[in-house]
Coordinates of C-alpha atoms in Angstrom, one line a residue:
X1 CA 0.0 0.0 0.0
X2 CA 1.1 3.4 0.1
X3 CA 3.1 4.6 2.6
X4 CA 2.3 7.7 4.5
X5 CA 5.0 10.8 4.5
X6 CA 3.4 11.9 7.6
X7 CA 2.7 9.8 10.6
X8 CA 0.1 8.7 12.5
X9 CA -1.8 11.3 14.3
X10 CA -2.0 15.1 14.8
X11 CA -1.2 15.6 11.1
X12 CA 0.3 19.0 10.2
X13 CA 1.2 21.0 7.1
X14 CA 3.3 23.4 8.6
X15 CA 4.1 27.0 7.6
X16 CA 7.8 25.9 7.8
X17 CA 8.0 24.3 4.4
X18 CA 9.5 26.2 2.2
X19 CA 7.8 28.6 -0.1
X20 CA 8.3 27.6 -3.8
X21 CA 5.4 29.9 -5.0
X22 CA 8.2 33.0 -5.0
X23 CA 11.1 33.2 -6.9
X24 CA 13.9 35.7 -7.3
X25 CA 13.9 38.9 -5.0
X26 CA 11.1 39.3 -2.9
X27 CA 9.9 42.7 -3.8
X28 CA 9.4 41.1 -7.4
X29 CA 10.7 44.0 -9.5
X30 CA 12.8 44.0 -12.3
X31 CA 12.9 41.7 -15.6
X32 CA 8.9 41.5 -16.1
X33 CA 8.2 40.9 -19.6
X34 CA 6.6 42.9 -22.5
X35 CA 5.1 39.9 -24.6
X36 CA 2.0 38.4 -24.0
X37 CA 1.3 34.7 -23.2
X38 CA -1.5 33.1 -24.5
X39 CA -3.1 30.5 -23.2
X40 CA -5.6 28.1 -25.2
X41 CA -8.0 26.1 -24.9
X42 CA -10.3 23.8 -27.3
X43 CA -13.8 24.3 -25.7
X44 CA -15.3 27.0 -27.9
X45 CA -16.7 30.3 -27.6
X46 CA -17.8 31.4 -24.0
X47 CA -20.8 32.7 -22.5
X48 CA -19.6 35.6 -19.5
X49 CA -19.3 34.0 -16.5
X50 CA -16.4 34.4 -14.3
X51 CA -17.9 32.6 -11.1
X52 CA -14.8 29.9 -10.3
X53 CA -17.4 28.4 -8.0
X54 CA -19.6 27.2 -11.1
X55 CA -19.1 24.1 -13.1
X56 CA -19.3 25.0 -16.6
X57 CA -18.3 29.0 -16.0
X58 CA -16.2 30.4 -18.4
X59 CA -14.0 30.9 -16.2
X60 CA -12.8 27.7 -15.3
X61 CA -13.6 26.5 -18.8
X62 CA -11.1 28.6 -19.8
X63 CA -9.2 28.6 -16.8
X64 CA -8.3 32.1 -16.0
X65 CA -10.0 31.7 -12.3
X66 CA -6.9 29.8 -11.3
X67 CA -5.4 33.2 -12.1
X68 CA -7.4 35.6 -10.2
X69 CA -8.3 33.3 -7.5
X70 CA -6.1 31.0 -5.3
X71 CA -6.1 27.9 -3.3
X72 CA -5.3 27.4 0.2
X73 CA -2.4 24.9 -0.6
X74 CA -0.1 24.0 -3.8
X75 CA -0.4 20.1 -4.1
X76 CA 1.9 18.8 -6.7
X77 CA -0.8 16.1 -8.7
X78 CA 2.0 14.5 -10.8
X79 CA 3.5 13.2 -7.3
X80 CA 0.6 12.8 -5.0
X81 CA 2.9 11.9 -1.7
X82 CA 4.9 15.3 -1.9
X83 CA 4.1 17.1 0.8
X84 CA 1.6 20.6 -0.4
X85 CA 3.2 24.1 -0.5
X86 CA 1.2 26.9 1.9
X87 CA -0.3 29.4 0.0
X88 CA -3.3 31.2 1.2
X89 CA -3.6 28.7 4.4
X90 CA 0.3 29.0 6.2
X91 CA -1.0 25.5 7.6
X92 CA -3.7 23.0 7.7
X93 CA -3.3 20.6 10.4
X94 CA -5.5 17.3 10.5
X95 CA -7.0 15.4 13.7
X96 CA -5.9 11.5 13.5
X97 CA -9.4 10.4 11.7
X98 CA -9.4 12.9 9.6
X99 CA -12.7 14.7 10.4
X100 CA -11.4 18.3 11.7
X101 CA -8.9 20.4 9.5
X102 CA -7.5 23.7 11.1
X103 CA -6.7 26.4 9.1
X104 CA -4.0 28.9 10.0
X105 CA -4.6 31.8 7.0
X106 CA -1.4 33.3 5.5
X107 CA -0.7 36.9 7.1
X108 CA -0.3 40.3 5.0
X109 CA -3.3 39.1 1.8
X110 CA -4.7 41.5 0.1
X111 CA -8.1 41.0 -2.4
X112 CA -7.0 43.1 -5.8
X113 CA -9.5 46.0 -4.3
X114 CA -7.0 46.4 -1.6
X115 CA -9.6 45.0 1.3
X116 CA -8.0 42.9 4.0
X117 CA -7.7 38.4 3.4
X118 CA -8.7 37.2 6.4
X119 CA -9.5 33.7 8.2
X120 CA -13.6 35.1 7.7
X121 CA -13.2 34.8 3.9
X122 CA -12.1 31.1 4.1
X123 CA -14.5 29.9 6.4
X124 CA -17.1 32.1 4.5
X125 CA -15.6 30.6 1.1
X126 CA -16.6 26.8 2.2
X127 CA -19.5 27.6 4.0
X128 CA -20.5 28.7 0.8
X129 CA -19.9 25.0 -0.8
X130 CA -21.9 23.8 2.6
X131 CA -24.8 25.5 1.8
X132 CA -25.2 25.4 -1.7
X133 CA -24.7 21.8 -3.0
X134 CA -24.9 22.9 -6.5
X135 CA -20.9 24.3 -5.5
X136 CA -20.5 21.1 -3.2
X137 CA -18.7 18.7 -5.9
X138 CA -15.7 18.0 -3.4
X139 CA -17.1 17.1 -0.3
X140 CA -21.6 16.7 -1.0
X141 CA -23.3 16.3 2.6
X142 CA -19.8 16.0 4.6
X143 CA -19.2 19.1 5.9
X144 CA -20.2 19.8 9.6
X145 CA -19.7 22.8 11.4
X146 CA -17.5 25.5 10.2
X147 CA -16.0 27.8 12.7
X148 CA -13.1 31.0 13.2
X149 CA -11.8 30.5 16.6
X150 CA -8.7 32.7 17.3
X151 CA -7.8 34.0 13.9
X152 CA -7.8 30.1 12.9
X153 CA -10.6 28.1 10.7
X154 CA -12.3 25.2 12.2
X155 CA -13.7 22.8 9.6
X156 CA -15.4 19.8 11.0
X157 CA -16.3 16.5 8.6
X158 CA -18.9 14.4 9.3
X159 CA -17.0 11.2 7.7
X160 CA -13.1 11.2 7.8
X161 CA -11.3 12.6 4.5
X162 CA -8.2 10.6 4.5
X163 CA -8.7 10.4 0.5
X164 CA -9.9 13.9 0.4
X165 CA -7.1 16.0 2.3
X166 CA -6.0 17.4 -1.3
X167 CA -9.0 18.3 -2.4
X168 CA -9.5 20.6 0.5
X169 CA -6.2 22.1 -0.1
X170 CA -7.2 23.0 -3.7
X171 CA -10.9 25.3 -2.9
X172 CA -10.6 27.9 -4.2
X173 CA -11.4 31.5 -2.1
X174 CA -13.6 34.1 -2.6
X175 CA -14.1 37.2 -0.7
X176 CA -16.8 37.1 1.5
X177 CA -17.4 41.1 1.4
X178 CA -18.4 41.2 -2.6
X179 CA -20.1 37.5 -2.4
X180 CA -22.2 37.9 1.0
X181 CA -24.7 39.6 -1.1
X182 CA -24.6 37.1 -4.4
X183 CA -26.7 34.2 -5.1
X184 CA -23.5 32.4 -5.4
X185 CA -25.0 29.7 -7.8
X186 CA -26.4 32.2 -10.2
X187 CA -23.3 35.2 -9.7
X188 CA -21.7 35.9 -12.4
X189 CA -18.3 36.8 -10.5
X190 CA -18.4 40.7 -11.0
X191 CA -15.2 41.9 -11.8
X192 CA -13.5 39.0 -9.9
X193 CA -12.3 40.5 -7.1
X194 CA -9.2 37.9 -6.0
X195 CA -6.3 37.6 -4.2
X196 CA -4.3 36.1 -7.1
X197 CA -1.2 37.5 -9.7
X198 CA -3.9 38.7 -12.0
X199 CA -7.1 40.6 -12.6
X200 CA -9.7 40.6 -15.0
X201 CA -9.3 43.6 -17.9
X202 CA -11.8 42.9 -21.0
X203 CA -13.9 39.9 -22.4
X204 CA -14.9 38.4 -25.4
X205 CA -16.7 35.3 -26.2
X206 CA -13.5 34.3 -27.7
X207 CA -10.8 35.9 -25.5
X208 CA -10.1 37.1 -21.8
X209 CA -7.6 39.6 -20.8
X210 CA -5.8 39.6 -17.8
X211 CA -3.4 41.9 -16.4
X212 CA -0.6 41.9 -13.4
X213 CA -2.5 42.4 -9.5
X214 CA -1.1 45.6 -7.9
X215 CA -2.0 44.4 -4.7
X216 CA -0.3 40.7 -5.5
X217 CA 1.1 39.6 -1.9
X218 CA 3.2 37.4 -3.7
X219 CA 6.5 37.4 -6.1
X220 CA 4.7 40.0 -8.7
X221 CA 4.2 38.5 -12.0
X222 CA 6.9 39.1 -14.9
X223 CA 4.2 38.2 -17.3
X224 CA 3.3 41.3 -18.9
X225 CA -0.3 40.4 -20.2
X226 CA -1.8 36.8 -19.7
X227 CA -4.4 36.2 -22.5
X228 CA -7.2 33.3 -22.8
X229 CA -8.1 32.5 -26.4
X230 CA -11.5 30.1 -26.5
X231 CA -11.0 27.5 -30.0
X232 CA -13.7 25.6 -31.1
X233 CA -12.0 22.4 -30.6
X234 CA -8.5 19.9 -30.9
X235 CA -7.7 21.2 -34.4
X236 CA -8.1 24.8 -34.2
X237 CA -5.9 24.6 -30.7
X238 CA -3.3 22.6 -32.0
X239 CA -2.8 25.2 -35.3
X240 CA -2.8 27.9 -32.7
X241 CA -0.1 25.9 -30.7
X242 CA 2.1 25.1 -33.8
X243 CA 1.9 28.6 -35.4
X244 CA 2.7 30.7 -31.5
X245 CA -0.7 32.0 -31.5
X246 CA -1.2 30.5 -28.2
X247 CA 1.3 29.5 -25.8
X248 CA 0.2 27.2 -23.3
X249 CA -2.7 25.2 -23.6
X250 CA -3.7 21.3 -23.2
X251 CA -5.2 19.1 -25.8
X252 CA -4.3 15.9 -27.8
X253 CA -2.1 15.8 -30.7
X254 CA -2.2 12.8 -33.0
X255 CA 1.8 12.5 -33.2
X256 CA 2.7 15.1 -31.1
X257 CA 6.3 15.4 -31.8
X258 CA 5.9 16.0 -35.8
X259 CA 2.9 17.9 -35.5
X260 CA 3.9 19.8 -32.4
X261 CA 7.2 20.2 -31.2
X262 CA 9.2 19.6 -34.9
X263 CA 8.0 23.1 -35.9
X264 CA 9.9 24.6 -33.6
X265 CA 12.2 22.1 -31.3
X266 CA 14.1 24.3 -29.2
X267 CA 11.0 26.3 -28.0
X268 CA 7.8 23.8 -28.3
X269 CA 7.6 21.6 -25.5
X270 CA 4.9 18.6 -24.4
X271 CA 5.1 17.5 -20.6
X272 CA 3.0 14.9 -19.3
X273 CA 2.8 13.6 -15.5
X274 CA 1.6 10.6 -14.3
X275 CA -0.9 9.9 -11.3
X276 CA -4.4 8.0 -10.9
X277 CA -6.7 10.1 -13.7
X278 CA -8.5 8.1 -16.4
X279 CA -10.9 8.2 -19.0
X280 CA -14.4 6.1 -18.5
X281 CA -16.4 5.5 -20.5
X282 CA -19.6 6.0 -18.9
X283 CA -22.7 4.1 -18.6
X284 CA -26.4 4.9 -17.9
X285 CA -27.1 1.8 -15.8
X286 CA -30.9 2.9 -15.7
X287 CA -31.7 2.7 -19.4
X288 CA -31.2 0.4 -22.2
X289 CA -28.8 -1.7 -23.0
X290 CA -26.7 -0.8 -19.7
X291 CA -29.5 -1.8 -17.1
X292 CA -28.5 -5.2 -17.7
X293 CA -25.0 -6.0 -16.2
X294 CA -24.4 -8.8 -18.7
X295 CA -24.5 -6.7 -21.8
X296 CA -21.9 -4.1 -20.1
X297 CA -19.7 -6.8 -19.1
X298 CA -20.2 -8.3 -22.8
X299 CA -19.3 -5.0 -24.3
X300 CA -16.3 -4.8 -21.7
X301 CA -15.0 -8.4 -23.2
X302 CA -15.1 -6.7 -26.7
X303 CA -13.9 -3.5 -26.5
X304 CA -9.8 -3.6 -28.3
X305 CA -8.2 -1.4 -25.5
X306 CA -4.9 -1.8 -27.3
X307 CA -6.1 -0.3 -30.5
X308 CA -7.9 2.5 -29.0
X309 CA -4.9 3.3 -26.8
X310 CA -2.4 3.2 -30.2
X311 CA -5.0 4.4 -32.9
X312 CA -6.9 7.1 -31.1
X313 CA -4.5 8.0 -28.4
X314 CA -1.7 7.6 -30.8
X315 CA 0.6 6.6 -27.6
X316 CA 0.1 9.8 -25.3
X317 CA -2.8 7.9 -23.1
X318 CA -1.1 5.0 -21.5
X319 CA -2.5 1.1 -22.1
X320 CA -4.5 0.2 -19.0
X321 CA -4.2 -3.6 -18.9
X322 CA -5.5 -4.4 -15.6
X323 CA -8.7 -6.3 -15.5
X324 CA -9.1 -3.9 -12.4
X325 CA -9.0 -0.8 -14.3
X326 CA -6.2 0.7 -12.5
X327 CA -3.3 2.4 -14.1
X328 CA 0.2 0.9 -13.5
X329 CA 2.6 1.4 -12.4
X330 CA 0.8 4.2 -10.0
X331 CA -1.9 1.7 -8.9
X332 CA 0.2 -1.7 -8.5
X333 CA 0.5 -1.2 -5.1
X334 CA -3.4 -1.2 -4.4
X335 CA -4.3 -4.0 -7.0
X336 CA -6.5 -6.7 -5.0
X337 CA -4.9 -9.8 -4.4
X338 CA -7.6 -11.6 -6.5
X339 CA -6.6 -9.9 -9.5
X340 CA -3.2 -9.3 -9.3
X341 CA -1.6 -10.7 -13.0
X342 CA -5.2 -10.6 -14.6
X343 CA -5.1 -8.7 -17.7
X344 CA -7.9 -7.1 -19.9
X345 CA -8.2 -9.0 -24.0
X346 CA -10.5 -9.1 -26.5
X347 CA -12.7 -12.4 -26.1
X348 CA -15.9 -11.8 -28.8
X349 CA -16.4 -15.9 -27.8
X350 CA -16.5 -15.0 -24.0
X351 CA -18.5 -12.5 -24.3
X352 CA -21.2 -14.0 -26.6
X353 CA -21.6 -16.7 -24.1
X354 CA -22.2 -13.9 -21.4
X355 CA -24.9 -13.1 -23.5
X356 CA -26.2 -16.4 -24.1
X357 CA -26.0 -17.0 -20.5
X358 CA -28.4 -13.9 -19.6
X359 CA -30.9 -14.3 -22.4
X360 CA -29.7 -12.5 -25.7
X361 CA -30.6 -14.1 -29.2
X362 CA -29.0 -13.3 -32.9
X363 CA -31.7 -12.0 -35.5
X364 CA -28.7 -13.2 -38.1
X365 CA -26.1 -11.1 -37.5
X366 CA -28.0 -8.5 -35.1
X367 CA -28.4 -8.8 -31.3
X368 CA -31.3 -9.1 -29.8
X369 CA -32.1 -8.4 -25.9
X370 CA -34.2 -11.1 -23.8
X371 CA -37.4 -8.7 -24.4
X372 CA -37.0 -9.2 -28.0
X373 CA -35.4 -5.6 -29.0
X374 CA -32.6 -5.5 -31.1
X375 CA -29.6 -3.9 -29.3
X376 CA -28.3 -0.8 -30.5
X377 CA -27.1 2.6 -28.4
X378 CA -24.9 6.0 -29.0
X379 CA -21.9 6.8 -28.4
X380 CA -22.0 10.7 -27.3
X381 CA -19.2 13.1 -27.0
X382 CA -18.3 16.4 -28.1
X383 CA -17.5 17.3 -32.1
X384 CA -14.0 18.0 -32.1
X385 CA -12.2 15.8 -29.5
X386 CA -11.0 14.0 -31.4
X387 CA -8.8 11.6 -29.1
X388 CA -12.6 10.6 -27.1
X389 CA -14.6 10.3 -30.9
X390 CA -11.8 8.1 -32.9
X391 CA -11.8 5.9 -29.4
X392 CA -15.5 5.9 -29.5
X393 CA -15.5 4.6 -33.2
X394 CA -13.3 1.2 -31.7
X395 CA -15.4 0.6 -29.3
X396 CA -18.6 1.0 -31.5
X397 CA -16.3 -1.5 -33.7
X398 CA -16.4 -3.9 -30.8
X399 CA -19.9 -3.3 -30.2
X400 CA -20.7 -4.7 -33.9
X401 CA -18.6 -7.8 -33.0
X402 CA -21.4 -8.3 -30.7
X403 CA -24.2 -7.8 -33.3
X404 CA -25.4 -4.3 -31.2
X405 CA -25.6 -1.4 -33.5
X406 CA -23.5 1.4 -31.6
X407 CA -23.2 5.1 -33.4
X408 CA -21.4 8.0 -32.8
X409 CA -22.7 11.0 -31.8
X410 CA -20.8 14.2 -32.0
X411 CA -22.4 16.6 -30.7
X412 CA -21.7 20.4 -29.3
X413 CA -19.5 21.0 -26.1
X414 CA -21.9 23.5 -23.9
X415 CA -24.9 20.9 -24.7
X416 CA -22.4 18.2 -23.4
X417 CA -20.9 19.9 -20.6
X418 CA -24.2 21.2 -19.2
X419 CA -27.0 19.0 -20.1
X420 CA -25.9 15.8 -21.1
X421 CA -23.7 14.5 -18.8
X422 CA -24.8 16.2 -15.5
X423 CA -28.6 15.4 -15.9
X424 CA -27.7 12.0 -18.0
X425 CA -28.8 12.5 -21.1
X426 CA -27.2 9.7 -22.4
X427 CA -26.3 6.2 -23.2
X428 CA -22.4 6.1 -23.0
X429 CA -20.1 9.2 -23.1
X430 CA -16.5 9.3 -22.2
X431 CA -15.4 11.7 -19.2
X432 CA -12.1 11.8 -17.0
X433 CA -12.2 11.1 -13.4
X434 CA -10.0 12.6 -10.8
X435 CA -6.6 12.0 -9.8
X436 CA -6.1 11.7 -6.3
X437 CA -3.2 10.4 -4.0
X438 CA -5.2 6.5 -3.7
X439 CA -7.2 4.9 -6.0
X440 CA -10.6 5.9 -4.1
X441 CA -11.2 8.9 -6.3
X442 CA -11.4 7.2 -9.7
X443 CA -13.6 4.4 -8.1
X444 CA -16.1 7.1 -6.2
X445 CA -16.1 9.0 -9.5
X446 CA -17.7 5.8 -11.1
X447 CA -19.5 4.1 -8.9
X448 CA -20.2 5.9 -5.2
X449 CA -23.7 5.5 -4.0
X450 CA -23.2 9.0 -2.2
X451 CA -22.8 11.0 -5.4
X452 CA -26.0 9.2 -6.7
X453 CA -29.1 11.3 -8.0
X454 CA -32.1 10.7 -9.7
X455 CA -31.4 10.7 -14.4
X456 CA -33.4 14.3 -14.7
X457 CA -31.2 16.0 -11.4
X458 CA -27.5 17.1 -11.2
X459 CA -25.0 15.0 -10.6
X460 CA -21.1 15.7 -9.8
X461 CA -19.9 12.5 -10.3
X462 CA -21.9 8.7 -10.6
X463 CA -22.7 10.3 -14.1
X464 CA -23.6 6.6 -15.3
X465 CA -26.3 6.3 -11.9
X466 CA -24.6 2.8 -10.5
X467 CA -26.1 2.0 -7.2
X468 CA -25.0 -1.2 -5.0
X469 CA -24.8 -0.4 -1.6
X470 CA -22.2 -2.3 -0.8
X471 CA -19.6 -0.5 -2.8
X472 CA -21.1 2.9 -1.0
X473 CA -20.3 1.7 2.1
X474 CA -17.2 0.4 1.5
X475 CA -16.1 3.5 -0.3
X476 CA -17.2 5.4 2.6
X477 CA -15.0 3.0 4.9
X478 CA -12.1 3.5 3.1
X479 CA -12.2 6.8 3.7
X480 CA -12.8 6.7 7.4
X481 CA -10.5 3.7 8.0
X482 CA -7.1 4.3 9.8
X483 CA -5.0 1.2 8.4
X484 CA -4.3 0.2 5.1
X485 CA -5.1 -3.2 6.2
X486 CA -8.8 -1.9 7.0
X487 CA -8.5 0.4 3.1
X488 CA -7.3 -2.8 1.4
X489 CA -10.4 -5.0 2.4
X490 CA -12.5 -2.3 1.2
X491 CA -11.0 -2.2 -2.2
X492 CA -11.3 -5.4 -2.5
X493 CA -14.8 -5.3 -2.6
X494 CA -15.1 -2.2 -4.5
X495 CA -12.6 -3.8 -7.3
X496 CA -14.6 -7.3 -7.2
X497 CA -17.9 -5.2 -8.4
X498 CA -15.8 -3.4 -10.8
X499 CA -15.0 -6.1 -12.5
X500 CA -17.8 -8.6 -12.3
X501 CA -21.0 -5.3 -12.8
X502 CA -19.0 -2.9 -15.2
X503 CA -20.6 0.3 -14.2
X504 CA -18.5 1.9 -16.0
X505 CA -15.4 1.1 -18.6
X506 CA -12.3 2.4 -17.8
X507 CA -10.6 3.1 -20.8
X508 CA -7.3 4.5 -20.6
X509 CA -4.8 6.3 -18.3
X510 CA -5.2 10.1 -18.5
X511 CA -1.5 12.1 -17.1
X512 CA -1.8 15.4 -17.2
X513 CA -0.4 16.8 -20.1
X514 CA 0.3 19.7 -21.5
X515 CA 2.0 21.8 -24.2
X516 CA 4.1 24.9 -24.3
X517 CA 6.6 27.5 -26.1
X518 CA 9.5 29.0 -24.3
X519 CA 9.8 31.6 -27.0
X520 CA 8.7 34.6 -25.0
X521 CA 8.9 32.9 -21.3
X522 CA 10.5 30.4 -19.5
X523 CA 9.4 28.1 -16.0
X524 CA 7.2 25.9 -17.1
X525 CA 7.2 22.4 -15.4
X526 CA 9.3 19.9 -17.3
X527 CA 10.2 16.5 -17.2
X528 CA 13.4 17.1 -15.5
X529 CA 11.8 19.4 -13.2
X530 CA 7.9 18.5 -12.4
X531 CA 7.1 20.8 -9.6
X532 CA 3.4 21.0 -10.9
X533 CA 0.5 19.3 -12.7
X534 CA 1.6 21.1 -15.6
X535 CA -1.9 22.3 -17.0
X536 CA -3.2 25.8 -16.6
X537 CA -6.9 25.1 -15.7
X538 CA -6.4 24.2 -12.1
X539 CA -4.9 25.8 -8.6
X540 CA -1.4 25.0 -9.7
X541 CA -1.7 27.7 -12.6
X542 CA -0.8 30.9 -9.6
X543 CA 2.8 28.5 -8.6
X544 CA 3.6 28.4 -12.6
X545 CA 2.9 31.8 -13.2
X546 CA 5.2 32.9 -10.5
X547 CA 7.8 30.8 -11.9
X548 CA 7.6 32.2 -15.3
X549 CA 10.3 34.9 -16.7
X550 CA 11.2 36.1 -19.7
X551 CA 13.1 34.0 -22.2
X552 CA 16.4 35.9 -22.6

């Protein structure tokens, strides 16, 4: 199993680590840059809405609120077990079950208005998740009572959040004396007042501008102008990446190092970390053909994971050959014993008798369900991904194997984003899970009871509506247990309905990747040196911008 940095106990994050975030002298003067860097992204044109509270905002579409607003610790996702940075919290220090953080604010924050950061903001900040579940996506129905007692915030759990420490670390904050009087579900985010190295200067359905914070309490940025350019999808990215239009950006590039990085070698870079993310394919267990466990584990027996992994992820998305779904080597460790050497394959044979066996008939070559229906189902994701649409058209190719007529839909990225996958609108979609330090996240993503709602309602995760309440409970104990020994058992259980229901299909390792030119600045996480996930639409984006200088 893993093995703890930090031992058993009062756990702390103390203010004594050292400070990455700043670099250089301290007053952050000299040597800022003239040039603009532009970051890109392949999710179309953008509606205004700069709340970094709301799923689907433009803003964390886009990814500028990691610019304006900040988290209360730096976690480095590409190695889970490094101990976080302080940023906005100096410390966070943990009971022994994990079901009471205290957080020590950083001194001497400033919001970009020039009003006082204080310890009322964060505990108003996550009171804000408690109340509203619509903004609860991290921890729904488990906060208790949240408290400032002596300059410090008290936030009580009502399960422990051994599996969830990070995610805690990552909220981002908002100040309580512009939001107090928002709806914070339906604010827009105003001029986004934040205590980050940027602020908000003009937007565009297709670009945001973003200039340095005055009032930065941080190394000031040396990035003169930082610029968000909205494409409409993989294609129009990668031309922008390949011609300098944008600088920084994250999307997949059939052959990455012709297409990409041999236009201009010395200056265009692709970095990739590794950690527990995947891609699932997800399932609407409450609606025809995935209702019936046999059919998903039939599809799951002819599905070429090999192909998709070489064809459609062209080698950047890792093979995952464990029967268990986990990717290796990060998830060897936590592999059951039952399953340990048991590898995914193609087995149409297998898979027809699992068919057999539950009921199915042949109408000649097409399959037909035990209520006399021929089988057939869509494929939905959105037009211009192409990395998720060429892997869908393999597994639709499996799908025939079967005799099940599967099609691909393409369809557009705001319908996808905010009506089909949330409410369930579908049949089978692919969508990535978190990372996470343990495997608990990419197994709660798929199939937790507690993130379970009704096809019609909002969900955050469980987009595929698995329910077995045995894997809820044991997800739940994993996350309160105190031994491994106790988390192993668990994940047993959880793994051994993985495999035998198939809520969902895990089909390939997703590291964090991301690509970037050096020719106007320099910083950027690299192989040789990954301090951070090194993707700008998350918390880490305020470390790397402090890191960044001019190229000389």
């Amino acid at each position: 199993m893993r093995k703890r940095i930090l031992a058993t106990g009062a756990v702390l994050v103390a203010a004594g680590l050292v400070f990455t975030g700043c670099s250089g002298d301290s007053g952050g003067g000299g040597d800022t840059g003239t040039k603009v860097l532009t970051v890109g992204m392949p999710n179309g044109p953008q509606q205004e809405n700069h709340n970094p509270l709301a799923t689907g905002s433009a803003s964390l579409s886009l990814g500028y609120a990691f610019a304006v607003y900040e988290s209360l610790m730096q976690v480095n996702e590409i190695d889970p077990t490094e101990a976080p940075t302080p940023w906005l919290a100096e410390s966070v220090e943990w009971n022994p079950e994990y079901t009471q953080a205290i957080i020590t604010p950083r001194e001497g924050v400033k919001w970009s208005d020039g009003e006082d950061f204080t310890a009322d903001d964060i505990a108003f900040s996550i009171q804000l998740r408690k109340d509203n579940p619509e903004l609860n996506i991290d921890f729904p129905d488990q906060y208790g009572d949240i408290s400032v007692e002596d300059g410090k915030v008290v936030v009580n759990f009502t399960t422990g959040q051994f599996v969830n420490e990070v995610k805690l670390y990552k909220l981002l904050i908002v100040p309580e004396h512009i939001w107090a009087s928002e709806n914070p579900v339906d604010f827009a985010g105003g001029d986004m007042i934040g205590t980050g190295p940027f602020t908000l200067k003009t937007f565009t359905p297709q670009a945001v501008t973003l200039v340095p914070n005055e009032n930065y309490w941080g190394e000031k940025p040396k990035v003169a102008q930082l610029r968000y350019d909205a494409f409409n999808d993989n294609a129009g990215l990668t031309t922008a990446l390949t011609t300098g239009e944008a600088q920084w950006g994250w999307t997949f590039i059939p052959d990455y190092e012709e297409t990409f990085i041999a236009k201009n070698p010395e200056h265009y870079h692709q970095v990739a970390g590794g950690g527990f993310g995947v891609d699932v394919l997800y399932l609407n267990n409450e609606t025809k053909p995935f209702d019936d466990p046999a059919f998903r584990q039939a599809l799951n027996m002819a599905i070429d994971y090999a192909d998709i992994t070489e064809t459609a992820g062209y080698g950047v998305w890792p093979e995952i050959t464990s029967v268990t779904g986990l990717p290796q080597p990060s998830g060897d460790a936590f592999i059951s014993d039952a399953y340990q050497g048991q590898e995914r394959e193609v087995d149409i044979d297998g898979a027809k008798q699992v068919l057999t066996d539950a009921g199915y008939t042949w109408d000649g070559e097409a399959l037909v369900d035990p209520d006399g229906e021929k089988v057939s189902f869509k494929l939905t994701n959105p037009s211009g991904w192409t990395d998720y649409l060429d892997a869908l058209a393999i597994i639709s190719e499996g799908a025939a194997e079967l005799g099940a007529e599967a099609t691909v839909d393409a369809i557009v990225q705001d319908t996808w984003f905010n009506d089909t996958i949330p409410f369930g609108n579908f049949q089978a979609s692919l969508h990535w899970t978190d990372g996470g330090s343990t495997p608990w996240n990419m197994y709660s993503n798929i199939m937790d009871g507690a993130s379970y709602v009704p096809l019609g309602e909002t969900a955050n995760w469980n987009f595929g509506r698995y329910q077995n309440d045995e894997v809820t409970q044991a997800l739940a104990t994993y996350k309160a247990a105190t031994t491994d020994e106790e988390r192993q058992a668990a994940l047993d259980l959880v793994q051994q309905r993985y495999v035998e229901d198939v809520p969902g299909i895990v089909i390939w390792s997703r590291p964090a990747v991301a690509q970037y030119s050096t020719v106007n600045y320099t910083g950027f996480p690299t192989a040789e040196d990954p301090y951070a996930n090194p993707q700008p639409t998350g918390p880490q984006a305020a470390l790397i911008l402090s890191k960044l200088v001019p190229t000389e």
